[in-house]
Coordinates of C-alpha atoms in Angstrom, one line a residue:
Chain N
X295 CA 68.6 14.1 74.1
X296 CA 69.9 11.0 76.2
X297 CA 69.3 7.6 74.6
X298 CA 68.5 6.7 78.4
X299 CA 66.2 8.9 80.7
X300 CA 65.7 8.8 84.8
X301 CA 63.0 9.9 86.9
X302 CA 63.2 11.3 89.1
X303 CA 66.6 12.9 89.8
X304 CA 66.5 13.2 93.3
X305 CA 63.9 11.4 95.4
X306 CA 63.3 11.9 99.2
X307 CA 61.4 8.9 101.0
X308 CA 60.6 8.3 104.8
X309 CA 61.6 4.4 106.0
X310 CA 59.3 2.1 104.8
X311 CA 58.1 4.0 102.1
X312 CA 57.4 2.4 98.9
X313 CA 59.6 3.4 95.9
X314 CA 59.8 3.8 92.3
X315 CA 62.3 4.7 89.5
X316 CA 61.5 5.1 86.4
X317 CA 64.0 4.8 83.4
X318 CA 63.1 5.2 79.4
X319 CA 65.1 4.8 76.5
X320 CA 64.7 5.5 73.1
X321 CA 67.1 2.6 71.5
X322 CA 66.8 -0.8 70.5
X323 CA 67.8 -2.6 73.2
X324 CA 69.0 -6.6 74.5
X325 CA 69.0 -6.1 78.0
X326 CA 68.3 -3.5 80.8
X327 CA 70.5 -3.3 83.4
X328 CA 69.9 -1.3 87.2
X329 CA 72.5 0.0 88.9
X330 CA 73.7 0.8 92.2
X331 CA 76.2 3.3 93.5
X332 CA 77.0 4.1 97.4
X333 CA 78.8 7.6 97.7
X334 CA 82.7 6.3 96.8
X335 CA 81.6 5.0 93.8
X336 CA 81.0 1.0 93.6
X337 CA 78.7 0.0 91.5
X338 CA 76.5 -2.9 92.4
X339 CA 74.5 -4.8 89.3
X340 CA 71.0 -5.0 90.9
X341 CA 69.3 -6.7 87.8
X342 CA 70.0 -7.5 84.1
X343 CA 66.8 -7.7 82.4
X344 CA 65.2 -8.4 78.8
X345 CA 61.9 -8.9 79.6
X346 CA 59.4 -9.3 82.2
X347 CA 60.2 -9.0 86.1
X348 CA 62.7 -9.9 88.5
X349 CA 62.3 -9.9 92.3
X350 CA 65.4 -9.8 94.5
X351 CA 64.4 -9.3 98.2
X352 CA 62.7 -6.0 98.2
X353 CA 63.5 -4.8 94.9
X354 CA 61.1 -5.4 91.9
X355 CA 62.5 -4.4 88.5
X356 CA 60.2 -4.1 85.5
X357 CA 60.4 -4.1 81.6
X358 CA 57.9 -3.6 79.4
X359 CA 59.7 -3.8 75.9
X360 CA 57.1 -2.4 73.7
X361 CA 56.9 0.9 75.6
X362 CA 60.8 0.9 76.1
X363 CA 60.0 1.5 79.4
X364 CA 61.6 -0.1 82.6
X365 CA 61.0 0.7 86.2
X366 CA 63.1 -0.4 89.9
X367 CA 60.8 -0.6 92.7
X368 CA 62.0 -0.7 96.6
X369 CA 59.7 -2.0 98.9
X370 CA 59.6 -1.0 102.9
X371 CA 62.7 1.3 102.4
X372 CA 65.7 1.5 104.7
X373 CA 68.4 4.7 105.3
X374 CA 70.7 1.9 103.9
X375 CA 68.9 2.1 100.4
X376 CA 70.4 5.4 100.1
X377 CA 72.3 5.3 96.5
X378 CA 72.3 6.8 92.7
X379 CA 70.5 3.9 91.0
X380 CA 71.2 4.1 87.2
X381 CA 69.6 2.6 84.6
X382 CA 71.6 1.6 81.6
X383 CA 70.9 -0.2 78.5
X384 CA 72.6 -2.8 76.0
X385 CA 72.6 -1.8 72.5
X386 CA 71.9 -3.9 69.8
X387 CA 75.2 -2.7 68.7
X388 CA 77.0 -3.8 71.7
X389 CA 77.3 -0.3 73.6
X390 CA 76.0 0.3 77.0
X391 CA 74.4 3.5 77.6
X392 CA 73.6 5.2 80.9
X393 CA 70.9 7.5 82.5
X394 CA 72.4 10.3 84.8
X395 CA 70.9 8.4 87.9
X396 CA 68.1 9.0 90.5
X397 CA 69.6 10.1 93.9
X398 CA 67.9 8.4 96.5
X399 CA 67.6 9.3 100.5
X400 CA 65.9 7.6 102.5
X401 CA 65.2 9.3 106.4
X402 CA 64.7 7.5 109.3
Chain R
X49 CA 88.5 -11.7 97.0
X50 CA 87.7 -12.3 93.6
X51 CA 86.2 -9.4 92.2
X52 CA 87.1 -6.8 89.9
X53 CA 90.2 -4.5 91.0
X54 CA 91.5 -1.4 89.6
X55 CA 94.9 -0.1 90.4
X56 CA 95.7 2.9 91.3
X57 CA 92.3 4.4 93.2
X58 CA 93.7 7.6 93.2
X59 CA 95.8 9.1 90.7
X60 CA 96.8 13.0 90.7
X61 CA 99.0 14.3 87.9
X62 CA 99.5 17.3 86.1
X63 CA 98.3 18.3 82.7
X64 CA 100.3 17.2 79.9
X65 CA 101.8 14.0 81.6
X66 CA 100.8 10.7 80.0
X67 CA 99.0 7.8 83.1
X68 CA 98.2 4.2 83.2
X69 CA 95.9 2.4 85.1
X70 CA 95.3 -0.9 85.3
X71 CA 92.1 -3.7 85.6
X72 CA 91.7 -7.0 86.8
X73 CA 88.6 -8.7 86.0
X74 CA 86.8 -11.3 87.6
X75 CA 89.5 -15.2 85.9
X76 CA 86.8 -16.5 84.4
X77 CA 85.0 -13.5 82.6
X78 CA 85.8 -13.0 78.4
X79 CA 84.4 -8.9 78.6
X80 CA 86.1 -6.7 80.3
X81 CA 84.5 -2.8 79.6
X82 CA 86.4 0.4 80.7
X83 CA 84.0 3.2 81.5
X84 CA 84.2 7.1 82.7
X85 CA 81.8 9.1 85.1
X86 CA 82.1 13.0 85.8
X87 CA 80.6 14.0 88.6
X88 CA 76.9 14.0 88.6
X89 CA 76.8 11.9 85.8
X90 CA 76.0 8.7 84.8
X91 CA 78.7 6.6 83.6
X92 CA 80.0 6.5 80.1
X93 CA 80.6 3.9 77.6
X94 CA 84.7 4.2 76.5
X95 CA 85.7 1.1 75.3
X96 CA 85.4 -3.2 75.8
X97 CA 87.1 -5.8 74.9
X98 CA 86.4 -9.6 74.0
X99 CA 89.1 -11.9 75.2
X100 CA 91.9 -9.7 73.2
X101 CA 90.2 -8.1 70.9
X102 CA 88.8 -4.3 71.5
X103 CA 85.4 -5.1 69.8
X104 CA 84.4 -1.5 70.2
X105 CA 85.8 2.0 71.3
X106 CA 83.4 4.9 71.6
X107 CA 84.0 8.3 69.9
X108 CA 84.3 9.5 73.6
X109 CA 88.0 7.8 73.4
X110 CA 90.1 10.2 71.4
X111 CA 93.5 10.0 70.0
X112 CA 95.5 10.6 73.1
X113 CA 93.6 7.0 75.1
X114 CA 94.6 3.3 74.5
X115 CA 93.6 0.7 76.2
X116 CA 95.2 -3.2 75.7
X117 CA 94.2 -6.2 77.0
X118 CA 97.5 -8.4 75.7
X119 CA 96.6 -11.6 77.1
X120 CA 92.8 -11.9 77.3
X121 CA 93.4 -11.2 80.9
X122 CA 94.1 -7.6 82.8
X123 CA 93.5 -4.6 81.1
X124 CA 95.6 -1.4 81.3
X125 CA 94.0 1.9 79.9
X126 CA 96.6 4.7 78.8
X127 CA 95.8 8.4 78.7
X128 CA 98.6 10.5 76.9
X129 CA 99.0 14.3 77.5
X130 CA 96.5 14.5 80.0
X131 CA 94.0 17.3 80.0
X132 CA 92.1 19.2 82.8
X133 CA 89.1 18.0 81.3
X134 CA 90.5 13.9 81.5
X135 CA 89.4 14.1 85.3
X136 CA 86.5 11.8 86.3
X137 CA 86.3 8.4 87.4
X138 CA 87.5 5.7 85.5
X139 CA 85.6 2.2 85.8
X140 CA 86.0 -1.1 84.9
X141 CA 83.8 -3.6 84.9
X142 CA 83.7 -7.2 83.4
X143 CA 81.4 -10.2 82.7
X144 CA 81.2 -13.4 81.0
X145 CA 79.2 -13.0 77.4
X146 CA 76.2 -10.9 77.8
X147 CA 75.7 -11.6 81.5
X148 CA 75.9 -9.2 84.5
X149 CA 78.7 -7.1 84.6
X150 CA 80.7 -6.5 87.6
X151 CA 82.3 -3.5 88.7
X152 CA 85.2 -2.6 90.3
X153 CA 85.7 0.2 92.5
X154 CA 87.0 2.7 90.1
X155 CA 90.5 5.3 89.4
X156 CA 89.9 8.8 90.4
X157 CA 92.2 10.6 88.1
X158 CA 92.6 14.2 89.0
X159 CA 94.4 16.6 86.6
X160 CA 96.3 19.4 87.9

């Protein structure tokens, strides 16, 4: 079993949809990061989190520490929100590890 | 630009020959982590580095990979007597303490 679990794994959206990831881990953790990754592979940090919420334009990420639980929202989705977004967590120990990713398309 | 670069993006060898790549992070960063990613896959912890020192290596990183970082600077990560299954991308990424890390655009090693 992954320390780090996605859902979904692939997620279909019309524009201006309202999205949400969900990631879940099963470590003790220091921070949360969400990831982004364009076909090519860059990686874009989208947020580093410990607790709470952070807002960035139209994405929301979430933590809720007690329930190991985080989740990346996208508000009004756009065709250029298409990316893997991957969730990946900081160990207590120092080591990152990494869901598989949520494939994300977004139609016109 | 100032961001993280990896040299080369593309690398295509055959099995049994030993490659380098190299990373340079972000001047002002102290962490500097190397990561790999298969296809379809999320990317995987190998190794990082405070300053000099490789604080920790995962048990991913076997006998035949090395990575140095002599200065506190660039990075180089060294796999000997490649194998098929040694192809994936190889990422870098680097930040200052426990702050957000950046990424650079990643060595596709292919092996022949």
């Amino acid at each position: 079993k992954n320390e780090v679990e996605q859902s979904p794994q692939n997620l279909t959206a019309q524009e201006g949809e309202f999205i949400t990831i969900n990631c879940s881990y099963s470590v003790g953790i220091s921070a949360l990061h969400w990831l982004q990754q364009h076909p090519g592979g860059g990686i874009v940090s989208l947020f580093m989190l410990s607790s709470g919420k952070k807002k960035h334009g139209r994405l929301i990420a979430t933590i809720n520490i007690q329930e190991k639980h985080s989740s990346l929202h996208i508000t009004a989705s756009h065709p250029r929100d298409s990316a893997v977004y991957i969730c990946a967590v900081l160990r207590t120990g120092n080591q990152f590890y990494f869901g598989t990713g949520t494939s994300l398309t977004v139609i016109p | 630009d100032t961001g993280v670069s990896q040299d080369p993006r593309h690398k295509i060898t055959k099995r049994g020959q030993n490659v380098t790549f190299r990373c340079d992070p972000i001047s002002e960063h102290n962490r500097l982590y190397w990561y790999r990613q298969t296809l379809g896959q999320g990317p995987e912890f190998l190794t990082y580095f405070q300053n000099e020192a490789q604080l920790e290596k995962s048990r991913l990183l076997s006998d035949r990979f090395s990575a140095e970082r002599p200065k506190g600077s660039f990075s180089t990560l060294e796999i000997q007597r490649t194998e098929q299954g040694d192809s994936a991308m190889y990422l870098c990424a680097s930040s200052q303490d426990f702050s957000e890390q950046f990424f650079g655009p990643g060595t596709r090693l292919t092996v022949l």
